[in-house]
Coordinates of C-alpha atoms and ligand atoms in Angstrom, one line a residue:
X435 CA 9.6 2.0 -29.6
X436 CA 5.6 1.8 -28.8
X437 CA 3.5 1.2 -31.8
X438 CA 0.9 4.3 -32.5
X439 CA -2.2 1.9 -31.1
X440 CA -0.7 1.1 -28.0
X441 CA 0.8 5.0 -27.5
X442 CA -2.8 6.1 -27.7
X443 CA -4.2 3.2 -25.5
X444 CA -1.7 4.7 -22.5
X445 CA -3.0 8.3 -23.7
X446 CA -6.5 7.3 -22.9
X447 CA -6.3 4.7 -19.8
X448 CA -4.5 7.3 -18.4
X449 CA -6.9 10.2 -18.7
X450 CA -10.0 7.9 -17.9
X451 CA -8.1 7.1 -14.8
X452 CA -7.5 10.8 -13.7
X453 CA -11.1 11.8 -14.8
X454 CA -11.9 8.8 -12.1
X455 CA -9.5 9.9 -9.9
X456 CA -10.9 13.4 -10.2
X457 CA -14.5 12.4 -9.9
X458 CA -14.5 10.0 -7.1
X459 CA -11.0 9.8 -5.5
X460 CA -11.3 5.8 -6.4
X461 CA -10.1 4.0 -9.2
X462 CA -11.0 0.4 -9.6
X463 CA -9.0 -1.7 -12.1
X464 CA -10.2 -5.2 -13.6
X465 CA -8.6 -7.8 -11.7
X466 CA -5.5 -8.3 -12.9
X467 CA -1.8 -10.0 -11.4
X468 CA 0.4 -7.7 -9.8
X469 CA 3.5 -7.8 -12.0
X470 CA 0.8 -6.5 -15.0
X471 CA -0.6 -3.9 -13.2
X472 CA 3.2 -2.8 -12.5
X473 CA 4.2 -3.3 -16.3
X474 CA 0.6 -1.0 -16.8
X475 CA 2.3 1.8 -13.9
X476 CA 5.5 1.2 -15.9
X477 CA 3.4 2.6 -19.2
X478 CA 1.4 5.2 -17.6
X479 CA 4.3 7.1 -16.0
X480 CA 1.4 8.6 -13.6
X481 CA 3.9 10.4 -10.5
X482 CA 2.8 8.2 -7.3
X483 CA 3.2 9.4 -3.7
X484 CA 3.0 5.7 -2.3
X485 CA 2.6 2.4 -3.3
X486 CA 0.8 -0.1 -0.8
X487 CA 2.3 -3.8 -1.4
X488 CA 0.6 -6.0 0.8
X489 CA 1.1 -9.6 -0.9
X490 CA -0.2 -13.0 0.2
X491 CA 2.0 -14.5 2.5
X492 CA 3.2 -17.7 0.4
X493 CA 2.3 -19.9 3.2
X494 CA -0.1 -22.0 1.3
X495 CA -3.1 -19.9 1.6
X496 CA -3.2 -17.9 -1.1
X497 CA -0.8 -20.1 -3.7
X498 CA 3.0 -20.6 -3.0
X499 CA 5.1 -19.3 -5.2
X500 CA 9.1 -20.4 -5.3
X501 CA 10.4 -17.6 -6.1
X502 CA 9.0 -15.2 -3.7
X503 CA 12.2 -13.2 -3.1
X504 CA 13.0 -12.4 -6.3
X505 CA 9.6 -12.0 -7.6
X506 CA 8.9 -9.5 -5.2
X507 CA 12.2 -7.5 -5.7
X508 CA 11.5 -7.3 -8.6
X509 CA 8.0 -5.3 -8.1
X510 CA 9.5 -3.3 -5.4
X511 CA 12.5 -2.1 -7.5
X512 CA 9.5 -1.7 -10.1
X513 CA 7.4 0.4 -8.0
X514 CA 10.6 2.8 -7.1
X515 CA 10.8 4.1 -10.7
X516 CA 7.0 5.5 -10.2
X517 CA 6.4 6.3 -6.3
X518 CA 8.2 8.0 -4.2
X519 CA 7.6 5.9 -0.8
X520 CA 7.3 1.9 -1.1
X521 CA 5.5 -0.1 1.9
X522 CA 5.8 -3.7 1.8
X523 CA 4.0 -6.3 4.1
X524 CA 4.6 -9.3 5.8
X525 CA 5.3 -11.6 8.7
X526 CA 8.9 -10.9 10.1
X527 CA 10.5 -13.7 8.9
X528 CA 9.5 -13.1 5.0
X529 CA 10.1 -9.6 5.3
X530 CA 13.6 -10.6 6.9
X531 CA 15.5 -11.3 4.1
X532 CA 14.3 -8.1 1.8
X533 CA 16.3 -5.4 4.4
X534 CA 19.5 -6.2 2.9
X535 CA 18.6 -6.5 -0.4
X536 CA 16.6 -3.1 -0.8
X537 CA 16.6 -2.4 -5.0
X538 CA 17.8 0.9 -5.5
X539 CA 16.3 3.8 -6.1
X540 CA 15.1 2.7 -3.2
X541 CA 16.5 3.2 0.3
X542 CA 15.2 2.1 4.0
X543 CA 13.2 4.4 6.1
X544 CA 11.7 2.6 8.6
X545 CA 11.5 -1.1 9.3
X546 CA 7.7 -1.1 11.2
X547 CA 5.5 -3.4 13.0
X548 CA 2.4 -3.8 13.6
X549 CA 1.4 -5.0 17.1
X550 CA -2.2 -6.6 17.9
X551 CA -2.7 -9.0 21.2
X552 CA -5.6 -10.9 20.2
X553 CA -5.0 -13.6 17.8
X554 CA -7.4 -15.8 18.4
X555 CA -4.6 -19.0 17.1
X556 CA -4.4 -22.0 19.4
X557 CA -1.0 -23.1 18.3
X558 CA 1.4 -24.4 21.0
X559 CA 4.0 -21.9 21.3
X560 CA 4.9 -18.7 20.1
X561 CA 1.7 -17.1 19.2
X562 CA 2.1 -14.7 16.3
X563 CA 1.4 -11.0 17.6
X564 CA 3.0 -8.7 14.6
X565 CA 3.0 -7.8 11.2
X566 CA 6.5 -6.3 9.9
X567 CA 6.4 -3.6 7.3
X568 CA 9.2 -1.8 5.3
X569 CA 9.2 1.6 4.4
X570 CA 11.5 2.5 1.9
X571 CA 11.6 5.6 0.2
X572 CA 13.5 7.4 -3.1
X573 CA 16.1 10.1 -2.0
X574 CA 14.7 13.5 -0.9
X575 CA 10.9 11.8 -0.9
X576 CA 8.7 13.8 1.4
X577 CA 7.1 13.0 4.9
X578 CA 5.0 14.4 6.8
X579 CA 5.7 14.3 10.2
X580 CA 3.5 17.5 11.0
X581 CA 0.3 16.2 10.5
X582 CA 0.8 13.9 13.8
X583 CA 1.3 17.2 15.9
X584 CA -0.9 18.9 18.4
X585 CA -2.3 21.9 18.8
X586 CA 0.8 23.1 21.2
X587 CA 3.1 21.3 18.5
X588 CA 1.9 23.0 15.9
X589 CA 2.1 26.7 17.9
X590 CA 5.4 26.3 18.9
X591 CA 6.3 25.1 15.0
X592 CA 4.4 28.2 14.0
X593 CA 7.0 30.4 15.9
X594 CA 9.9 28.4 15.3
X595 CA 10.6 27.1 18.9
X596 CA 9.3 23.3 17.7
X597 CA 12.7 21.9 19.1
X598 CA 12.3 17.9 17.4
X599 CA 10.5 17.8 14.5
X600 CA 9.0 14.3 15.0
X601 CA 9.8 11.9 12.4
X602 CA 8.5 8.4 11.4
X603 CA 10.2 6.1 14.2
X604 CA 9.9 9.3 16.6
X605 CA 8.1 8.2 20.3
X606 CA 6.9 11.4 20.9
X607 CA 3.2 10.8 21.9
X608 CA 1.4 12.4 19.3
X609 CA 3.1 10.7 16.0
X610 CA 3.4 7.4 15.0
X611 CA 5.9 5.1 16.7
X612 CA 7.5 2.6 14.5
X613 CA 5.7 0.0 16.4
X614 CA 1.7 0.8 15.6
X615 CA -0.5 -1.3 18.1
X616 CA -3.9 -2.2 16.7
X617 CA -6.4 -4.4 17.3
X618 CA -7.2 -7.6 14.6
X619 CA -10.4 -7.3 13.2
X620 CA -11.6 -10.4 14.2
X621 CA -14.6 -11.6 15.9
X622 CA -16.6 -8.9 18.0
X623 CA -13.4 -6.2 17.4
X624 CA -13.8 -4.1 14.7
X625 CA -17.1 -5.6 13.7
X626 CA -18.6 -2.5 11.4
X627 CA -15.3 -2.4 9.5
X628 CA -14.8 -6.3 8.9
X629 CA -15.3 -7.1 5.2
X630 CA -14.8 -10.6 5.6
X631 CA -11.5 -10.7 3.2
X632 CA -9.5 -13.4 5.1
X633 CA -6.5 -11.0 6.0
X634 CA -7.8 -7.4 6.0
X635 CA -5.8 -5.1 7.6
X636 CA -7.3 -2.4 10.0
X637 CA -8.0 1.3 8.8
X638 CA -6.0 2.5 11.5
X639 CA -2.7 1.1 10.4
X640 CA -3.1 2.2 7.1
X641 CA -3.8 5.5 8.8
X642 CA -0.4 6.3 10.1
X643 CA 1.0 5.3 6.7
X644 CA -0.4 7.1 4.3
X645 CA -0.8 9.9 6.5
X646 CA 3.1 10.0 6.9
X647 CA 4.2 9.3 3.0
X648 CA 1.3 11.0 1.2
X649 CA 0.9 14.7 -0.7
X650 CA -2.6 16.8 -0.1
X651 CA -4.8 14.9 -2.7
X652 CA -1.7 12.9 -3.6
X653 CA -2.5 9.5 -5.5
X654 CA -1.8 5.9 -3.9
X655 CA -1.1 2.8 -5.7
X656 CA -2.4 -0.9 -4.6
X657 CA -1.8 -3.5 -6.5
X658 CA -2.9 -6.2 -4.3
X659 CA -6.0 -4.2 -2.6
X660 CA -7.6 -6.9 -0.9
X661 CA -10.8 -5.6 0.3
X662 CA -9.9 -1.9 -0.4
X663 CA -9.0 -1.0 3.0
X664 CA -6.2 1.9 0.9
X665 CA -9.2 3.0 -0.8
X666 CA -10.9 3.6 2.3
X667 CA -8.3 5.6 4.1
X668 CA -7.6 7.7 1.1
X669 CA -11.3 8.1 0.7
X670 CA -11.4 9.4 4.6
X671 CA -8.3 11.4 4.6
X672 CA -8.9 13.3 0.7
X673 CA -5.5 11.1 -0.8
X674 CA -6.7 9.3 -4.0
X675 CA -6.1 5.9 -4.6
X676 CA -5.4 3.1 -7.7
X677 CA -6.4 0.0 -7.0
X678 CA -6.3 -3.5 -8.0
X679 CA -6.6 -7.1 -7.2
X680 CA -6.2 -11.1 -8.5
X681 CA -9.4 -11.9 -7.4
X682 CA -12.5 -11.2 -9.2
X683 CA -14.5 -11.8 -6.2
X684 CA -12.0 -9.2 -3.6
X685 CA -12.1 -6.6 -6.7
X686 CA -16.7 -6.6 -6.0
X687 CA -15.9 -6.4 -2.2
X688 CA -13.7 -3.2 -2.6
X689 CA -16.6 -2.3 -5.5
X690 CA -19.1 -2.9 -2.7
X691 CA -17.3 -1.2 0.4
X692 CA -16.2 1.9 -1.4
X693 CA -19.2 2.6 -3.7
X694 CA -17.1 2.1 -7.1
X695 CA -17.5 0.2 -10.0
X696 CA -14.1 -1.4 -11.4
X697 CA -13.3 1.1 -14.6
X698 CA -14.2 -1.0 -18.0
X699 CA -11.0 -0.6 -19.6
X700 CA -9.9 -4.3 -20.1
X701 CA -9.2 -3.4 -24.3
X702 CA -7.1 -0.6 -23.4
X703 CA -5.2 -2.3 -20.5
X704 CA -4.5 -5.6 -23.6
X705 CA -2.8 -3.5 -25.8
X706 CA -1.0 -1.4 -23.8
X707 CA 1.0 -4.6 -22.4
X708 CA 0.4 -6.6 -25.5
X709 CA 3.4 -4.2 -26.7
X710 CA 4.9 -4.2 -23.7
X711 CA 5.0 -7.8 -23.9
X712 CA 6.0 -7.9 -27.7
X713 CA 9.1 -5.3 -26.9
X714 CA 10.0 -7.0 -24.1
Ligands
SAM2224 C1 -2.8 -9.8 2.3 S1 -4.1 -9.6 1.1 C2 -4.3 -7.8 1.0 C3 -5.3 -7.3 2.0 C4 -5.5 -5.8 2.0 N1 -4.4 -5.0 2.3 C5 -6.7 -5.4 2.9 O1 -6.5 -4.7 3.8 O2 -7.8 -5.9 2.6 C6 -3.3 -10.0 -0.4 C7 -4.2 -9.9 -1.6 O3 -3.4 -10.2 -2.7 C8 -4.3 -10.8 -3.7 N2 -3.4 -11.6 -4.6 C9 -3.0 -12.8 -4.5 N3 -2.2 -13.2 -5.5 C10 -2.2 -12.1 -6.3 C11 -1.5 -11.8 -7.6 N4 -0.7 -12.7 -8.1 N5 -1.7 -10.6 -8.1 C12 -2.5 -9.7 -7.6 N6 -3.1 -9.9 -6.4 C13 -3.0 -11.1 -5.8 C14 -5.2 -11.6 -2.9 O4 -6.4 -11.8 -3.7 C15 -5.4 -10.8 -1.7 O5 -6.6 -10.0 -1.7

């Protein structure tokens, strides 16, 4: 049972974040470690269309953490309770071991990849040219598929002769394959939109994503934001986004690249999961 201080610090985190989300599309939260910022989700029962989980990899840079499997299960399953469509990031062989233990409500949609030639690495070898990303999604959640179609697409869906709706792994042209092929931004390539966070991922990628899993105006949750490249797409494409990040220093480049200031609201966020933590 919530105690009455911590029932009215949800109450009003909650509404300062939809007046934000209202206002600007954007809302910044203080810098905070992923499984608190879930906990906070947890408390604010806000609906989600997506949640964006793109972790460090646990290859050093970043920290290592042993128990990466079950840590992260644990925020996926987590962030199935609030969001109807889960991504979550990694290099193939870390995602690899998450398909076939999927938390339910959760349920596979699309195992995708993201496909760039120019990694600039030197290793002997195999050089790494992908990014795997799972797409799971609650029963009955909603894609949309149409927005990839063309003008003749869309016609012939207008009149009801659209004979394959195209759907997420679909390789008709004009939607997304389940392979997305995009440039790194490194060096010279995608100079304007480099923010120099060490593992930004490109607009584009996000693109197809959110485009696919998210409502008109539909909110999107990042918990490990990076340099805001979620806020950015929602920002473009009029989805609104939550976001947040470990590092003080990422949280003022998203601050910086999407005009926002993180929302002061550090007291309310304490003892909201000060009970959490005390009920737990
Ligand atoms: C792969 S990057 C995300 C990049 C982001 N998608 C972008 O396009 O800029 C992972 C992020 O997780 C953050 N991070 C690392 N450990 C964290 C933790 N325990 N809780 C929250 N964020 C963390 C890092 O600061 C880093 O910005």
């Amino acid at each position: 049972m919530s105690c009455p201080k911590a029932i009215a610090a949800t109450r009003e985190l909650r509404q300062v974040i939809q007046v934000e989300l209202e206002k600007s599309g954007i809302a910044i939260l203080p810098p905070m470690e992923v499984a608190r910022t879930t906990s906070l989700m947890e408390a604010l029962e806000m609906p989600i269309d997506t949640s964006m989980l793109d972790p460090w990899y646990n290859k050093g840079f970043g920290g290592i953490q042993a128990d990466y499997h079950d840590y992260f299960l644990s925020i996926i399953r987590r962030a199935g309770t609030f969001s109807q469509h889960v991504f979550f990031w990694g290099f193939p062989e870390i995602i690899a071991p998450f398909v076939e233990r999927i938390p339910e409500p959760l349920e596979l949609t699309s195992w995708l990849t993201w496909y760039y030639k120019n990694n600039p690495s030197v290793i002997r070898g195999w050089r790494s040219s992908q990014n795997a990303c799972l797409h799971m999604s609650i029963a009955g959640a909603k894609l949309y598929p149409e927005r990839f179609l063309n003008d003749k697409q869309l016609e012939l869906k207008g009149k009801g002769k659209l004979r394959y709706m195209p759907g997420p792994t679909s390789v008709i042209a004009t939607t997304p394959d389940d392979v997305i092929e995009e440039s790194l931004l490194v060096g010279f390539i995608g100079k304007k939109e480099q923010t120099g966070h060490p593992s930004q991922k490109p607009q584009k990628v996000y693109d197809q994503l959110l485009r696919m899993s998210v409502a008109d105006a539909g909110i999107v949750w990042d918990p490990m934001s990076g340099s805001g490249t979620t806020g950015a797409v929602c920002r473009d494409r009029g989805f609104r986004a939550i976001l947040c990040d470990g590092s003080d220093e990422f949280t003022a480049l998203s601050e910086k690249r999407l005009g926002a200031k993180r929302l002061e609201v550090s007291g309310l966020i304490e003892a909201i999961l000060d009970q959490e933590r005390a009920s737990a």
